[in-house]
Short mmCIF file of C-alpha atoms in Angstrom, two decimals:
data_model
loop_
_atom_site.label_atom_id
_atom_site.label_comp_id
_atom_site.label_asym_id
_atom_site.label_seq_id
_atom_site.Cartn_x
_atom_site.Cartn_y
_atom_site.Cartn_z
CA MET R 812 57.76 118.91 136.59
CA GLU R 813 57.21 116.55 139.52
CA ILE R 814 53.91 115.38 138.01
CA ARG R 815 55.61 114.59 134.70
CA LEU R 816 58.40 112.79 136.53
CA ASN R 817 55.92 110.69 138.50
CA LEU R 818 53.98 109.90 135.34
CA SER R 819 57.13 108.80 133.55
CA LYS R 820 58.08 106.61 136.52
CA THR R 821 54.61 105.04 136.53
CA GLU R 822 54.73 104.42 132.79
CA GLY R 823 58.24 103.02 133.12
CA SER R 824 57.28 100.63 135.92
CA SER R 825 54.20 99.42 134.02
CA HIS R 826 56.37 98.91 130.93
CA ILE R 827 58.85 96.86 133.00
CA ALA R 828 56.02 94.79 134.50
CA LYS R 829 54.66 94.18 130.99
CA ASN R 830 58.07 93.08 129.76
CA LYS R 831 58.46 90.74 132.73
CA ALA R 832 55.10 89.15 131.92
CA LEU R 833 56.06 88.69 128.25
CA ASN R 834 58.86 86.21 128.84
CA LEU R 835 59.76 82.84 127.32
CA PRO R 836 58.21 80.62 130.05
CA ASN R 837 54.89 82.50 129.82
CA ALA R 838 55.00 82.29 126.02
CA ILE R 839 55.39 78.50 126.33
CA SER R 840 52.36 78.37 128.66
CA ILE R 841 50.31 80.36 126.14
CA LEU R 842 51.46 78.05 123.35
CA ARG R 843 50.30 75.10 125.47
CA ILE R 844 46.87 76.71 125.79
CA LEU R 845 46.73 77.21 122.01
CA THR R 846 47.24 73.47 121.42
CA ALA R 847 43.80 72.82 122.97
CA PRO R 848 41.77 73.81 119.85
CA VAL R 849 44.20 71.82 117.67
CA LEU R 850 43.55 68.72 119.77
CA ILE R 851 39.79 69.34 119.58
CA LEU R 852 39.94 69.28 115.78
CA LEU R 853 42.08 66.13 115.73
CA LEU R 854 39.86 64.27 118.20
CA LEU R 855 36.80 64.96 116.06
CA THR R 856 38.18 62.26 113.75
CA PRO R 857 38.58 58.89 115.53
CA ASP R 858 41.24 57.61 113.15
CA ARG R 859 44.25 55.50 114.19
CA LYS R 860 46.89 57.74 112.56
CA ILE R 861 45.21 60.98 113.59
CA ASN R 862 44.91 59.72 117.17
CA LEU R 863 48.62 58.94 117.13
CA ILE R 864 49.36 62.51 115.99
CA ALA R 865 47.05 63.89 118.68
CA GLY R 866 48.76 61.73 121.30
CA ILE R 867 52.18 63.01 120.26
CA ILE R 868 51.02 66.65 120.30
CA PHE R 869 49.46 66.23 123.75
CA SER R 870 52.62 64.53 125.05
CA VAL R 871 54.86 67.35 123.78
CA ALA R 872 52.48 69.96 125.24
CA ALA R 873 52.52 68.13 128.58
CA LEU R 874 56.33 68.12 128.59
CA THR R 875 56.37 71.90 128.19
CA ASP R 876 54.68 72.07 131.61
CA TRP R 877 58.01 71.02 133.11
CA LEU R 878 59.96 73.19 130.65
CA ASP R 879 58.28 76.52 131.39
CA GLY R 880 58.64 76.01 135.15
CA TYR R 881 62.30 75.10 134.76
CA LEU R 882 63.02 78.10 132.52
CA ALA R 883 61.19 80.49 134.85
CA ARG R 884 63.39 79.40 137.76
CA LYS R 885 66.58 79.23 135.67
CA MET R 886 66.05 82.66 134.11
CA SER R 887 64.70 84.17 137.36
CA VAL R 888 61.56 85.41 135.60
CA GLU R 889 58.88 83.90 137.82
CA THR R 890 55.85 86.21 137.65
CA SER R 891 52.30 86.28 139.00
CA VAL R 892 51.11 85.99 135.38
CA GLY R 893 53.18 82.84 134.96
CA LYS R 894 51.86 81.35 138.20
CA PHE R 895 48.35 81.91 136.83
CA LEU R 896 48.99 80.73 133.26
CA ASP R 897 50.88 77.53 134.10
CA PRO R 898 48.13 75.69 136.06
CA LEU R 899 45.47 77.16 133.76
CA ALA R 900 47.21 75.66 130.72
CA ASP R 901 47.43 72.25 132.42
CA LYS R 902 43.79 72.18 133.45
CA LEU R 903 42.53 73.49 130.10
CA LEU R 904 44.55 70.95 128.12
CA ILE R 905 43.57 67.95 130.26
CA VAL R 906 39.89 68.84 130.70
CA THR R 907 39.45 69.70 127.00
CA CYS R 908 40.78 66.30 125.93
CA LEU R 909 38.73 64.43 128.54
CA ILE R 910 35.54 66.14 127.36
CA MET R 911 36.35 65.31 123.73
CA LEU R 912 36.92 61.65 124.66
CA ILE R 913 33.41 61.28 126.17
CA PRO R 914 31.45 61.08 122.85
CA LEU R 915 34.08 58.65 121.55
CA GLY R 916 33.10 56.27 124.36
CA ARG R 917 36.61 56.21 125.84
CA VAL R 918 35.88 58.07 129.08
CA PRO R 919 32.82 57.87 131.38
CA ALA R 920 31.14 61.28 131.65
CA TRP R 921 30.75 60.99 135.43
CA ILE R 922 34.52 60.73 135.92
CA VAL R 923 35.08 63.86 133.84
CA ALA R 924 32.36 65.66 135.84
CA LEU R 925 34.05 64.75 139.14
CA ILE R 926 37.46 65.90 137.89
CA ILE R 927 36.07 69.21 136.61
CA GLY R 928 34.10 69.72 139.83
CA ARG R 929 37.23 69.16 141.92
CA GLU R 930 39.28 71.59 139.83
CA ILE R 931 36.61 74.30 140.12
CA ALA R 932 36.26 73.77 143.89
CA VAL R 933 40.00 73.88 144.58
CA THR R 934 40.47 76.90 142.30
CA GLY R 935 37.70 78.67 144.23
CA LEU R 936 39.31 77.82 147.58
CA ARG R 937 42.70 78.94 146.30
CA SER R 938 41.20 82.28 145.25
CA VAL R 939 39.66 82.75 148.72
CA ALA R 940 43.00 81.86 150.32
CA ILE R 941 44.80 84.47 148.19
CA LEU R 942 42.23 87.14 149.09
CA GLU R 943 42.64 86.30 152.79
CA GLY R 944 46.41 86.35 152.49
CA ILE R 945 46.65 82.67 153.37
CA VAL R 946 49.39 80.48 151.94
CA ILE R 947 48.46 76.80 151.54
CA ALA R 948 51.68 74.88 150.96
CA ALA R 949 51.72 72.62 147.90
CA THR R 950 52.07 68.87 148.42
CA GLY R 951 53.22 65.99 146.26
CA LEU R 952 49.61 64.84 145.83
CA GLY R 953 48.90 67.60 143.33
CA LYS R 954 51.92 66.66 141.21
CA TYR R 955 51.03 62.95 141.25
CA LYS R 956 47.44 63.83 140.36
CA THR R 957 48.55 65.85 137.33
CA ALA R 958 51.04 63.16 136.24
CA PHE R 959 48.39 60.41 136.31
CA GLN R 960 45.85 62.63 134.54
CA ILE R 961 48.35 63.34 131.76
CA ALA R 962 49.38 59.67 131.44
CA SER R 963 45.76 58.51 131.29
CA VAL R 964 44.81 61.11 128.66
CA ILE R 965 47.78 60.14 126.46
CA ALA R 966 46.82 56.46 126.60
CA LEU R 967 43.12 57.16 126.00
CA ILE R 968 43.89 59.42 123.02
CA LEU R 969 46.05 56.69 121.46
CA HIS R 970 43.23 54.20 122.21
CA TYR R 971 44.21 51.61 119.62
CA ASN R 972 46.76 48.82 119.97
CA PHE R 973 50.27 50.08 119.32
CA LEU R 974 53.33 47.86 119.72
CA GLY R 975 51.10 45.17 121.20
CA ILE R 976 49.81 47.49 123.95
CA ASP R 977 46.08 47.96 124.49
CA PHE R 978 46.18 51.68 125.25
CA GLN R 979 42.46 51.92 125.98
CA SER R 980 42.75 49.39 128.83
CA VAL R 981 45.93 51.02 130.14
CA GLY R 982 44.33 54.45 129.93
CA THR R 983 41.21 53.30 131.78
CA VAL R 984 43.26 51.94 134.70
CA LEU R 985 45.34 55.13 134.82
CA LEU R 986 42.19 57.25 134.67
CA TYR R 987 40.68 55.57 137.75
CA LEU R 988 43.98 56.05 139.60
CA ALA R 989 43.98 59.69 138.47
CA LEU R 990 40.41 60.07 139.76
CA ILE R 991 41.38 58.72 143.19
CA LEU R 992 44.36 61.10 143.39
CA THR R 993 42.24 63.99 142.10
CA LEU R 994 39.59 63.55 144.80
CA TRP R 995 42.16 62.75 147.49
CA SER R 996 44.24 65.86 146.75
CA GLY R 997 41.05 67.95 146.65
CA ILE R 998 39.93 66.72 150.08
CA ASP R 999 43.47 67.20 151.42
CA TYR R 1000 43.55 70.80 150.18
CA PHE R 1001 40.10 71.48 151.70
CA VAL R 1002 41.15 70.05 155.09
CA ARG R 1003 44.40 72.05 155.12
CA PHE R 1004 42.46 75.19 154.12
CA LEU R 1005 40.01 74.74 157.02
CA THR R 1006 42.85 73.95 159.44
CA THR R 1007 44.70 77.12 158.44
CA ILE R 1008 41.54 79.24 158.69
CA THR R 1009 40.80 77.82 162.16
CA LYS R 1010 44.31 78.63 163.39
CA ILE R 1011 44.16 82.19 162.05
CA SER R 1012 40.59 83.06 163.13
CA PRO R 1013 41.26 83.36 166.93
CA HIS R 1014 44.14 85.79 166.26
CA THR R 1015 42.16 87.97 163.86
CA ALA R 1016 39.02 88.09 166.00
CA PRO R 1017 38.34 91.58 167.57
#
């Protein structure tokens, strides 16, 4: 009887955890991830109208980054799944578009390589920090980095002149600023990681 009761409790708790993971903010993050293949197909055709559509889709997807975070806090449904999906969706969306823009001659490959390298390195450090039980406080640099990356990608997708604006030139300037912030925030995270490790090590030593 006790075994059955424990099993039912376990099944019930796993069911609750599953329901918590399947919430509106997480669904929005998943939807943002699913826009990546759509953008790939659109960017295969360097056409003015199609690029405009791709730019609009990317912009809307980028706006949902703010929306899912807001809804998670408002609805009190912040989950570990959501904390994983949200940054994953951002990185996947931005990196996918940057890679697709390389063969179109709109983005230098070396810049994309540096951005991808930074994201992989910081993600690796963040994973180590989680395993060690270390909390590295977020800073404004990461938010500015993401904002400039998004703005540059939108401009570079649009590419052509719209409303008298040379979006390729604007996007190129924004991309270099995004690169500076990307590397700067990566170095900052690495330094803060090492500083935290150094402070903890003497206390954990046998």
